[in-house]
Coordinates of C-alpha atoms and ligand atoms in Angstrom, one line a residue:
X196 CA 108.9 89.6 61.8
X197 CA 109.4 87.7 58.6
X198 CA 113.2 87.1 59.5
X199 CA 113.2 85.8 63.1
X200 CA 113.9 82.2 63.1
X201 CA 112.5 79.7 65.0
X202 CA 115.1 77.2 66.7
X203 CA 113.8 74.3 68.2
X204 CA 115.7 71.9 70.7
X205 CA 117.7 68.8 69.4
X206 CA 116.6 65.5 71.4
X207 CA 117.1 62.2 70.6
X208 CA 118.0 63.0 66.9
X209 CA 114.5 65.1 66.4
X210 CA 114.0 68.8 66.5
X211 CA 111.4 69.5 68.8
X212 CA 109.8 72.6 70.4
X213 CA 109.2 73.1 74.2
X214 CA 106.7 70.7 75.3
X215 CA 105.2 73.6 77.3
X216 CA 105.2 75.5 73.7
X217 CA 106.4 78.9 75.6
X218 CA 109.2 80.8 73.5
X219 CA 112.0 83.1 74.9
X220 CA 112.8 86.1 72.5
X221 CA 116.0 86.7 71.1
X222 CA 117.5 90.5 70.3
X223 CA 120.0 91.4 68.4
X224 CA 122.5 93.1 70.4
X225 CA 123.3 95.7 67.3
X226 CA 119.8 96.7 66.3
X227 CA 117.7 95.4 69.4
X228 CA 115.6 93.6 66.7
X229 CA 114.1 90.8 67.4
X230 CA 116.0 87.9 65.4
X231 CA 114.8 84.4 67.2
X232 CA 112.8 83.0 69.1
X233 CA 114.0 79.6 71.3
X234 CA 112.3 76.9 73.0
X235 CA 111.3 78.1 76.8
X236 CA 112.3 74.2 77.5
X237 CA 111.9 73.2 81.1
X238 CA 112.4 70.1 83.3
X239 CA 110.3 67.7 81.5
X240 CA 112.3 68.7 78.0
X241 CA 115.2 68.7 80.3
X242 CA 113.9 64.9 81.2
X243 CA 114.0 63.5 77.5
X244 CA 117.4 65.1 76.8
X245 CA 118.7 63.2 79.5
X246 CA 116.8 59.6 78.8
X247 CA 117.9 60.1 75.0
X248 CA 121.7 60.6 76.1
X249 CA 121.4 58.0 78.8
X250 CA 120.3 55.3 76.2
X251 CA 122.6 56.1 73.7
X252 CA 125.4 56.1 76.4
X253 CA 126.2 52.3 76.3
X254 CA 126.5 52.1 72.1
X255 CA 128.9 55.2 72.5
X256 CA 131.1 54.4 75.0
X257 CA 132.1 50.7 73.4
X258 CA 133.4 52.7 70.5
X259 CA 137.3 52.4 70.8
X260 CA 138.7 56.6 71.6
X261 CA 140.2 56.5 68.1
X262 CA 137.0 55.9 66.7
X263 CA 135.4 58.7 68.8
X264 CA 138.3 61.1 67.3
X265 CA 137.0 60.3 63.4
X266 CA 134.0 61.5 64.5
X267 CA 135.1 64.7 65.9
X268 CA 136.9 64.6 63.0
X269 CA 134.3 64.2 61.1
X270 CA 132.2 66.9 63.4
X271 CA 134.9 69.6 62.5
X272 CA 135.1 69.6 58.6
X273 CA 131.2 69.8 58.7
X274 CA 132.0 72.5 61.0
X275 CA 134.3 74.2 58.8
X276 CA 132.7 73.9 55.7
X277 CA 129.8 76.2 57.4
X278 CA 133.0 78.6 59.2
X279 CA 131.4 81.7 57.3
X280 CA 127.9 80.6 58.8
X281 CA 129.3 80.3 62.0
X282 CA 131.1 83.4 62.0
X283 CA 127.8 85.6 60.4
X284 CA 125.3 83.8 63.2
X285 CA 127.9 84.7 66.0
X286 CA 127.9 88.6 64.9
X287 CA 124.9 88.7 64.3
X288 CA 123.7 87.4 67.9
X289 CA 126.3 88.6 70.1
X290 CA 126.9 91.9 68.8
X291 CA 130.8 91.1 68.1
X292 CA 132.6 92.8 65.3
X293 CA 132.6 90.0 62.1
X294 CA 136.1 90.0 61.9
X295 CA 136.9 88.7 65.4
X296 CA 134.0 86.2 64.6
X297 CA 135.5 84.6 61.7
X298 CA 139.1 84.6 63.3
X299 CA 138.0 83.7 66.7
X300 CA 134.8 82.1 67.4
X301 CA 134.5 80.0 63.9
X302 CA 138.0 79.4 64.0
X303 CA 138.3 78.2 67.4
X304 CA 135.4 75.9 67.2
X305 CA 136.6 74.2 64.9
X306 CA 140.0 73.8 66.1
X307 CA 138.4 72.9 69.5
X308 CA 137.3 69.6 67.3
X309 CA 140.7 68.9 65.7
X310 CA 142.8 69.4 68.7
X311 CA 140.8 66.7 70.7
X312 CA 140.1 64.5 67.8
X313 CA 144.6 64.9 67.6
X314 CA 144.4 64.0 71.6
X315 CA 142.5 60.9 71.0
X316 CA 144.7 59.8 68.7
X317 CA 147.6 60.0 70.9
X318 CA 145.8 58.9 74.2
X319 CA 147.8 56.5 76.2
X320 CA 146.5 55.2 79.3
X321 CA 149.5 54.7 82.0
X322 CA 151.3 52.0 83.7
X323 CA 152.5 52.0 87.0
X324 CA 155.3 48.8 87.7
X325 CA 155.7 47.8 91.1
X326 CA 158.4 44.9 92.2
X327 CA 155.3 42.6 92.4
X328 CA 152.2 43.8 90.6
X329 CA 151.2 46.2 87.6
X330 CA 148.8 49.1 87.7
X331 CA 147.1 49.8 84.7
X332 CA 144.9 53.0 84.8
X333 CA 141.8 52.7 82.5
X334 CA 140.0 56.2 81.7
X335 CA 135.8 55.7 81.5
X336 CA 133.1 57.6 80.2
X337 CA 131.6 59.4 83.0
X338 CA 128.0 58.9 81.3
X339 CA 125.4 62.0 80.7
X340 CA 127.4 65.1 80.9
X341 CA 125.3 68.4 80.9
X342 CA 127.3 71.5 79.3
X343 CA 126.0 75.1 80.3
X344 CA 127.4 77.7 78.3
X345 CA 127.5 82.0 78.2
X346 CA 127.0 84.6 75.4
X347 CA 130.2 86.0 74.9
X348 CA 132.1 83.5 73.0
X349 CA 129.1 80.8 72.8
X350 CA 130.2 77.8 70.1
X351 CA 133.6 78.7 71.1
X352 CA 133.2 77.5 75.0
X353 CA 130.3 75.3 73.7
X354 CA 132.3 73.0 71.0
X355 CA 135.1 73.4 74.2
X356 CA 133.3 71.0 76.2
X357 CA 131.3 69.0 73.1
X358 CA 134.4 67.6 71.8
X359 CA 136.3 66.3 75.0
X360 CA 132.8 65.0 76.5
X361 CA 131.9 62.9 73.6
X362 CA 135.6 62.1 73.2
X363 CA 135.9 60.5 76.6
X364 CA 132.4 58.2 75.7
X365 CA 130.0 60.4 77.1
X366 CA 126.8 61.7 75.6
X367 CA 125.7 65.2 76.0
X368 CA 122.9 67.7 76.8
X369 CA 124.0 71.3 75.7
X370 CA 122.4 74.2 77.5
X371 CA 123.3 77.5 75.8
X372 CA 123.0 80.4 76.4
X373 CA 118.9 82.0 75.9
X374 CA 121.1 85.3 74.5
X375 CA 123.1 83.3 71.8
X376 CA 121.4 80.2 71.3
X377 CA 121.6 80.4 67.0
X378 CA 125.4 78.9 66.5
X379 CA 124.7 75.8 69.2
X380 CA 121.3 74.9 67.0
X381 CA 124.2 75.0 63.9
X382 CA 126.5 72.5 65.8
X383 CA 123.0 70.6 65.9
X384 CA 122.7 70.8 62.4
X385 CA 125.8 69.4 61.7
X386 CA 125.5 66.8 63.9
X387 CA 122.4 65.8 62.5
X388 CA 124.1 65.9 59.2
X389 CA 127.3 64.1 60.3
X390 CA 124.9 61.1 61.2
X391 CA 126.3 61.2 64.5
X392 CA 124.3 58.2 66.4
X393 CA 121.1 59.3 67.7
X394 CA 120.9 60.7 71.3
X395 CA 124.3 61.6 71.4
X396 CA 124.2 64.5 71.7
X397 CA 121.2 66.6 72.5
X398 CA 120.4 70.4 73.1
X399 CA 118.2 72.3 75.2
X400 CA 117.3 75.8 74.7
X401 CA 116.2 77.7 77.5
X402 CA 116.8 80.0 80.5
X403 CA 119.3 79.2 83.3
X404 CA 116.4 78.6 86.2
X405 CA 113.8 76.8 83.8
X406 CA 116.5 74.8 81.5
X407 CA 119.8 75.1 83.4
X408 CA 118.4 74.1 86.7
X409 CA 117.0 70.6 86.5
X410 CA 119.8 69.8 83.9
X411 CA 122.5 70.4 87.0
X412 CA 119.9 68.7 89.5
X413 CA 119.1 65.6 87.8
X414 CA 120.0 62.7 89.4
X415 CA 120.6 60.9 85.8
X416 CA 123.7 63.4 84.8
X417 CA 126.6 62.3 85.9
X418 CA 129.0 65.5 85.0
X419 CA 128.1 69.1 85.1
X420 CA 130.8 71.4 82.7
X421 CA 129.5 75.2 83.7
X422 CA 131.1 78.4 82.4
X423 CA 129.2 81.7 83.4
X424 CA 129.4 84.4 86.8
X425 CA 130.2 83.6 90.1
X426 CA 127.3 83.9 91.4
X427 CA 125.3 81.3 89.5
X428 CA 128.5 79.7 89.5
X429 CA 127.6 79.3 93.3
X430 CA 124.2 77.8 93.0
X431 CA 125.3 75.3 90.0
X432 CA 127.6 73.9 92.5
X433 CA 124.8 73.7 95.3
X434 CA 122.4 71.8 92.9
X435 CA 125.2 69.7 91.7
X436 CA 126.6 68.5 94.5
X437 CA 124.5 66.9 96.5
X438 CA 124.0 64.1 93.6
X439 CA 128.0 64.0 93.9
X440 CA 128.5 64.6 90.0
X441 CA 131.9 65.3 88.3
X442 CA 132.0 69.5 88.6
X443 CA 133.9 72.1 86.7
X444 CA 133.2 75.8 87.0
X445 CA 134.6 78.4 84.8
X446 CA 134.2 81.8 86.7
X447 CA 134.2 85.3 86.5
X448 CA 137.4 87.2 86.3
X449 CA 138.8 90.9 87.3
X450 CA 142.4 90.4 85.7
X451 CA 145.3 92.9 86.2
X452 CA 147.1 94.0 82.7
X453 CA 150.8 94.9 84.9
X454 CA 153.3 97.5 83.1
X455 CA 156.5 97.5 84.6
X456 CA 158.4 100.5 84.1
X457 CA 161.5 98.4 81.3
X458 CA 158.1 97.5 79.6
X459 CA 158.3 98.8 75.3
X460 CA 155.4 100.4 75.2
X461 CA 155.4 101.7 71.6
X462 CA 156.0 97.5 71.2
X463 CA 152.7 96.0 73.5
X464 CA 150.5 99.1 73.0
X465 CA 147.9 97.1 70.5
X466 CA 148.2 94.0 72.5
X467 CA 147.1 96.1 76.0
X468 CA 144.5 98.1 73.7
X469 CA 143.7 93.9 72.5
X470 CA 143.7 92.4 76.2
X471 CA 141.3 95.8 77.6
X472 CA 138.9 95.6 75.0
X473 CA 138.4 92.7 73.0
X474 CA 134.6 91.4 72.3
X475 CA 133.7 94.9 74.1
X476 CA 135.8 93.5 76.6
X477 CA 133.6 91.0 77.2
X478 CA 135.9 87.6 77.4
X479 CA 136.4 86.7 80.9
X480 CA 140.3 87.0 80.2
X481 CA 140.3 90.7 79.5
X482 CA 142.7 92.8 81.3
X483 CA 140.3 95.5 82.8
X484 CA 142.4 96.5 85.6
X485 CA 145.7 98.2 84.4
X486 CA 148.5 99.0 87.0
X487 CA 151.5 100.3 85.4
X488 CA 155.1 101.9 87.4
X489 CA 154.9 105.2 88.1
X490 CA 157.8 106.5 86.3
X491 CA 156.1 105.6 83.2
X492 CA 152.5 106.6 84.0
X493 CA 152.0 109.5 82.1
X494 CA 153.9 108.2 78.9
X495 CA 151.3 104.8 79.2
X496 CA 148.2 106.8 79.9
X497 CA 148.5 109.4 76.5
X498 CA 149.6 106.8 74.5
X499 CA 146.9 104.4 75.6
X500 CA 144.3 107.0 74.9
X501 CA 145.9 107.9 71.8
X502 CA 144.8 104.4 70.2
X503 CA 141.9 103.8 72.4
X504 CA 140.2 106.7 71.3
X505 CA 140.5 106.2 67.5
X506 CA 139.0 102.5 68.1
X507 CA 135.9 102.3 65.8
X508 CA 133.0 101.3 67.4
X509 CA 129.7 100.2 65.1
X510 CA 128.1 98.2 62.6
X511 CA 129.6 94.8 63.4
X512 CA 129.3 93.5 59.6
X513 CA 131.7 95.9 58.6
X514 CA 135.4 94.4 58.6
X515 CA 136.6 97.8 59.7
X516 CA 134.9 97.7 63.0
X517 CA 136.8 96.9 66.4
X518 CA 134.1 96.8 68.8
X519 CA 131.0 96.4 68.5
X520 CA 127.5 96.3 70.6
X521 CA 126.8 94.9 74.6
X522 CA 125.1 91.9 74.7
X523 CA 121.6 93.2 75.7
X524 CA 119.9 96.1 77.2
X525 CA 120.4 95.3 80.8
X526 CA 124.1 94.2 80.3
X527 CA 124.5 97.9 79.0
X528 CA 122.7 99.0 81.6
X529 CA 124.5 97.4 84.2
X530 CA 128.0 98.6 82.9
X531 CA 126.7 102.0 82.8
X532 CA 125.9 101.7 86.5
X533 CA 129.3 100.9 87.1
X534 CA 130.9 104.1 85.2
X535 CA 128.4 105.9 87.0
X536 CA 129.9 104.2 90.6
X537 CA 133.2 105.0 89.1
X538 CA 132.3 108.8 89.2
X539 CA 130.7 108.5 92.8
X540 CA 134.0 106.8 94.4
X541 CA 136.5 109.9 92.9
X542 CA 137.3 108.1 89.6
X543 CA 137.9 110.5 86.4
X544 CA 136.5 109.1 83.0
X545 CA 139.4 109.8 80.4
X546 CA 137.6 108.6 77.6
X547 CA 134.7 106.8 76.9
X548 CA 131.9 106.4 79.4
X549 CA 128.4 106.4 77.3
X550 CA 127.1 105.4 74.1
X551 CA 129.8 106.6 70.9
X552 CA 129.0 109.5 69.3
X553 CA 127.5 109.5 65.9
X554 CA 126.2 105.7 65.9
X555 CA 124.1 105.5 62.6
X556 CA 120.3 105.6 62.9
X557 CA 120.4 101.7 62.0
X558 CA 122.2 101.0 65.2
X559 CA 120.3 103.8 67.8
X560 CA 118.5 100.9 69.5
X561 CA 121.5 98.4 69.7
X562 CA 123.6 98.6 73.2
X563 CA 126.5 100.7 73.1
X564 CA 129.4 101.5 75.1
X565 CA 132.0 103.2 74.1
X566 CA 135.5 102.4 75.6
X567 CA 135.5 103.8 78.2
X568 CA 138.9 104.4 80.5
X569 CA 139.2 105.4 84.3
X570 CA 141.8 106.9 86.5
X571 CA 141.9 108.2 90.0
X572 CA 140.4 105.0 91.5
X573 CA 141.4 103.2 94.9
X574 CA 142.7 100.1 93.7
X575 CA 140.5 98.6 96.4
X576 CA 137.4 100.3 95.1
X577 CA 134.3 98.9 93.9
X578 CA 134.8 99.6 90.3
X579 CA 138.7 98.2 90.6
X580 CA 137.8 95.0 92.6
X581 CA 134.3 94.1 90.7
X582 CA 133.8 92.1 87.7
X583 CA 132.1 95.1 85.0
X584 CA 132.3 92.7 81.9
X585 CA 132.2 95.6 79.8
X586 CA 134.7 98.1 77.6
X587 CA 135.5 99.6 80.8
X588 CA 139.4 99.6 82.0
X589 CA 140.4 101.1 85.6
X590 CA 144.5 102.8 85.9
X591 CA 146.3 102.6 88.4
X592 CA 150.1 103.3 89.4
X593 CA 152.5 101.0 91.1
X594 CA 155.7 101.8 93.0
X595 CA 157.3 98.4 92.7
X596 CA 156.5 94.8 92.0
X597 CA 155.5 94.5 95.4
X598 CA 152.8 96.9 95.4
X599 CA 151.9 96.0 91.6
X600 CA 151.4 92.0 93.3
X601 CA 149.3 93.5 96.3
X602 CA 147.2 95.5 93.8
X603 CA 146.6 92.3 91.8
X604 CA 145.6 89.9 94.3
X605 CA 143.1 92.7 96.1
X606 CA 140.3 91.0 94.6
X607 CA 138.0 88.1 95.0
X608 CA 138.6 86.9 91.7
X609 CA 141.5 84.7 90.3
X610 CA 141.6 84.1 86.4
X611 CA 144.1 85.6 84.6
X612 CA 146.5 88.2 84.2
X613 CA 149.7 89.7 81.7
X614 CA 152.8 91.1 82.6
X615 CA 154.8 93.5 80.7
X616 CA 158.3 93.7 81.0
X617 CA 161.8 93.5 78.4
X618 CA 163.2 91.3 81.9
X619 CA 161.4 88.0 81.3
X620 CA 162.7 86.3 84.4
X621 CA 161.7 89.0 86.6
X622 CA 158.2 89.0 85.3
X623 CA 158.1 85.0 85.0
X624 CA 158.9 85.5 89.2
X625 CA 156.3 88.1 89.7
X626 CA 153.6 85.5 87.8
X627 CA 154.2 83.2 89.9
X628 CA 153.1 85.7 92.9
X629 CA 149.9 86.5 91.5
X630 CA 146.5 84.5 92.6
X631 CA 145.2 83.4 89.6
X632 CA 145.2 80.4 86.9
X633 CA 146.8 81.7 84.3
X634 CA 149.8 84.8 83.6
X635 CA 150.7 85.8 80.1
X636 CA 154.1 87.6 80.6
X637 CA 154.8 89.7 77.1
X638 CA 151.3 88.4 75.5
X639 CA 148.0 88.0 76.5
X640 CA 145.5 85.3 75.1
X641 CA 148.0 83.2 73.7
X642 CA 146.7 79.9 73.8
X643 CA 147.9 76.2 73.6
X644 CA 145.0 74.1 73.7
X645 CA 147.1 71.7 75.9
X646 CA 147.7 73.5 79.1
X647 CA 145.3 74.1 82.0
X648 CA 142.9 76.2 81.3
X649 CA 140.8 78.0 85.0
X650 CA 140.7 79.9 87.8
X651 CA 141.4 80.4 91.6
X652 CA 139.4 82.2 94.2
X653 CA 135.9 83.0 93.0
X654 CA 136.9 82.5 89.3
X655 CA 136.2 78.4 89.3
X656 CA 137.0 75.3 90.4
X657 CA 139.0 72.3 88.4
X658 CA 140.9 72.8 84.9
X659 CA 140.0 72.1 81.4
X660 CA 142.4 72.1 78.3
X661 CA 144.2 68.9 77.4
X662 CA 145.2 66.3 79.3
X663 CA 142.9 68.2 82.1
X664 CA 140.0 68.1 80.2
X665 CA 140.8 64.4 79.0
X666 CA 140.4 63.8 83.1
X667 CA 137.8 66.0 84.1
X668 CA 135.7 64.1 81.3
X669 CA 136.6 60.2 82.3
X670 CA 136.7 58.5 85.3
X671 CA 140.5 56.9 86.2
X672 CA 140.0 53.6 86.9
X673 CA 143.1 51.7 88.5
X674 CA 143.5 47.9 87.9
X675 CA 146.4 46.4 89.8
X676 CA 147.5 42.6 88.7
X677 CA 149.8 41.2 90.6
X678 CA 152.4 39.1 89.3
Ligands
NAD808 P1 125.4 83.5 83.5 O1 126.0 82.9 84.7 O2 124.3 84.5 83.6 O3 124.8 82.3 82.5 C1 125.7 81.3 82.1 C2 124.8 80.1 81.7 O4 124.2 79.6 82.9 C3 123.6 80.5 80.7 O5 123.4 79.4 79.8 C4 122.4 80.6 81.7 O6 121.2 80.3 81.1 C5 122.8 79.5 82.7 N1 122.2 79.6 84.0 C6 121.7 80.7 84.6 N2 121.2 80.4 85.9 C7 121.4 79.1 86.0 C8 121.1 78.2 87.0 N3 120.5 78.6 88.2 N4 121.4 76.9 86.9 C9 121.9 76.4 85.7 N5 122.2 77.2 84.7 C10 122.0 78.6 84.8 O7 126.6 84.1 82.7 P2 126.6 85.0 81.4 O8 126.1 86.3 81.8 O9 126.0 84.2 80.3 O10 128.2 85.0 81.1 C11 129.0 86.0 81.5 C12 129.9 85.5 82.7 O11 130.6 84.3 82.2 C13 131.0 86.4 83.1 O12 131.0 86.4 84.5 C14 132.2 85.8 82.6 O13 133.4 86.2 83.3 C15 131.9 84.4 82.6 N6 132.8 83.6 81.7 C16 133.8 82.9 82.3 C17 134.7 82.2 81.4 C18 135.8 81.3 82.0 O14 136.3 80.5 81.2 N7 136.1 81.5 83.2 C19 134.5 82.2 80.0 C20 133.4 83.0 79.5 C21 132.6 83.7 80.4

């Protein structure tokens, strides 16, 4: 017991428990040891987040956007000086192997700070000249934004939201995840240590019904930034909007991996092994559907398996390790259920499909999965149409890029997708034929902070990333003088 920490909500520049003093447990994913315990906070901590960032809005928002980008500035090199931190917290509470910490989620956070901070600097708000008048668009703070956040990449999406909001003149209240809440008490810390005025930003530890909740209800938050499943997606979007506040949902994701038969597969084979089962394949971009032409079928599928069954699985402090535990018990559980569905509607399990083989008696409690790979399903079946979240990748063939876009688009879901090919222009065409919000054609994951970012269909609603997230977190006010 002597090495669970106790994290304690950040209102109104004060660390504070709960007011109703109940704790939520946190496990580590790895171990299941218990390693935290967080703040059960509920409406009325929910309450004095919100009055802190609403009184601290005014003093924040006067600040000129250039001074806002020092701070972020200033937000990221305390940041970075704590990368390592950052990176063993992140491991250690999601399960994810330390390397893709370090060069991911600390990374990333960070640069999340400097590429806004860079997009302050260059902000220009625009002119419109007609023959008679001029329009001159001015962007305002939209006031208290609340920013609800998952477990698989949690400072990562967290600092994705952070630095835009306060960059635009809002204040904050950050929701994290109850599974990974020990990197957002960090960004905390450092704000506390920045000196970063007092109620601008705030956190709230806590579950999604008790914390989350009456954060998206309250009537004094003006701007709800949600990234999580569908299905709460759906009910964020019911509490938000009847108080008609700013929305922006960042949904689940099925996403087709496509292998066209010019594609070099001895060239993309680590970056489809990357795109299946990266985090455990738990990043809402992963490729977990894989429909490749059926002349090359057999080639892909042995020399997929080939690497995919070498992958080590384990301890996720050692740098050798490429994936590492599920985020919880019942997460395992539930992508269990759905290799077990797999078997029941006719798929066959190539590799994969329980806990690995040999795990060391350090890591027996910890949630495994091995990756796990599945052919012989109807690309309409559950386990091919479903979001698993999980080291779990479905084959299927394609006759023609016809058949390879119907196969795609045979799902609810809308996020993302890669397409493989040595003809560029064919595959740029067939991107623009799938349903979703973003196609990586020879690459997967490559990311310019400046483009849209979100999905279509029952991935989300609105765009972040750039200029889109500049938007989403201002309101565009027009002034028209006339001459
Ligand atoms: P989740 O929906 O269970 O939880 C997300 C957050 O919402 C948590 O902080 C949770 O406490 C909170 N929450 C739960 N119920 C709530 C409610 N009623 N009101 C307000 N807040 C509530 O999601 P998760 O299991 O943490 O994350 C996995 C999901 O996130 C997957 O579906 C994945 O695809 C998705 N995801 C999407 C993106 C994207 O950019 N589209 C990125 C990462 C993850």
């Amino acid at each position: 017991m002597s090495d669970v920490v106790e994290l304690s909500n950040y209102i109104n520049g004060e660390w504070r428990s709960a007011i109703c003093e109940h704790w939520i447990e946190d496990y580590s994913p790895a171990n299941g040891s218990l390693i935290a315990q967080i703040p059960c906070s509920s409406s009325e901590d929910v309450d004095e987040a919100v009055l802190a960032a609403s009184e601290a809005i005014e003093d924040w928002a006067n600040l000129t956007i250039a001074e806002r980008a020092d701070w972020l500035e200033k937000i990221a090199d305390a940041l970075e000086s704590r990368a390592e931190e950052v990176a063993q917290l992140e491991s250690l509470d999601t399960g994810k192997p330390i390397t893709l910490a370090r060069s991911v989620d600390a990374a990333r956070s960070v640069a999340n700070f400097r590429f806004f901070a860079e997009q302050g600097r260059e902000f220009e708000s625009e002119i419109f000249e007609m023959s008679d008048a001029t329009n001159r668009v001015v962007y305002k703070p939209v006031g208290v934004t609340g920013l609800i956040t998952p477990w698989n990449l949690p400072l990562y999406l967290l600092s994705w939201k952070v630095a835009p909001a306060l960059l635009m003149g809002n204040t904050v209240v950050a929701k994290p995840s109850e599974m990974t809440p020990m990197t957002a008490s960090l960004l905390a810390e450092v704000m506390e240590d920045v000196e970063l005025p007092i109620g601008v930003f705030n956190l709230v530890h806590g579950n999604g019904l008790d914390a989350g909740a009456p954060l998206t209800s309250h009537p004094d938050v003006n701007l709800i930034s949600f990234t999580g499943g569908t299905a709460t997606g759906r009910e964020v979007a019911k509490s938000a909007s009847s108080g008609f506040k700013k929305l922006s949902l960042e949904l689940g994701g099925k996403n087709a991996t496509i292998i066209r038969a010019d594609a070099d597969l001895d060239e993309m084979m680590p970056s489809i092994v990357r795109a299946s089962f990266l985090n455990q394949g738990q990043v809402c971009l992963c490729g977990s559907r894989i429909l490749i032409h059926e002349s090359i079928y057999d080639s892909f599928v042995k020399g997929f398996l080939e690497v995919v069954s070498d992958m080590i699985v384990g301890d996720p402090s050692d740098d050798q390790t490429e994936l590492g535990a599920l985020i919880s018990a019942d997460h395992r559980d539930k992508v269990m259920s759905y290799i077990e569905l797999a078997e029941e509607e006719g798929g066959d399990i190539l590799c994969g499909g329980g806990a690995p083989v040999g795990i060391p008696q350090a890591f027996e409690n910890g949630y495994w999965v091995s990756p796990t790979v599945i052919d012989g399903l109807a690309p309409d079946s559950r386990c091919a149409t479903e979001e698993i979240f999980g080291p779990v990748v479905t084959l299927h063939p394609f006759s023609d890029d016809d058949e390879a876009v119907e196969i795609a688009n045979m799902t609810d879901y809308g996020l993302a997708g890669s397409i493989w090919t040595q003809d560029v222009d064919a595959g740029g065409l067939m991107a623009e034929r799938i349903e979703s919000g973003m196609v990586w054609v020879n690459c997967w994951l490559h990311r310019d902070l400046r483009v849209p970012f979100g999905g279509v269909k029952n991935s989300g609603v609105g765009r972040e990333g750039g200029r889109w997230s500049l938007g989403f977190f201002s309101e565009a006010i027009n002034i028209c003088i006339k001459h």
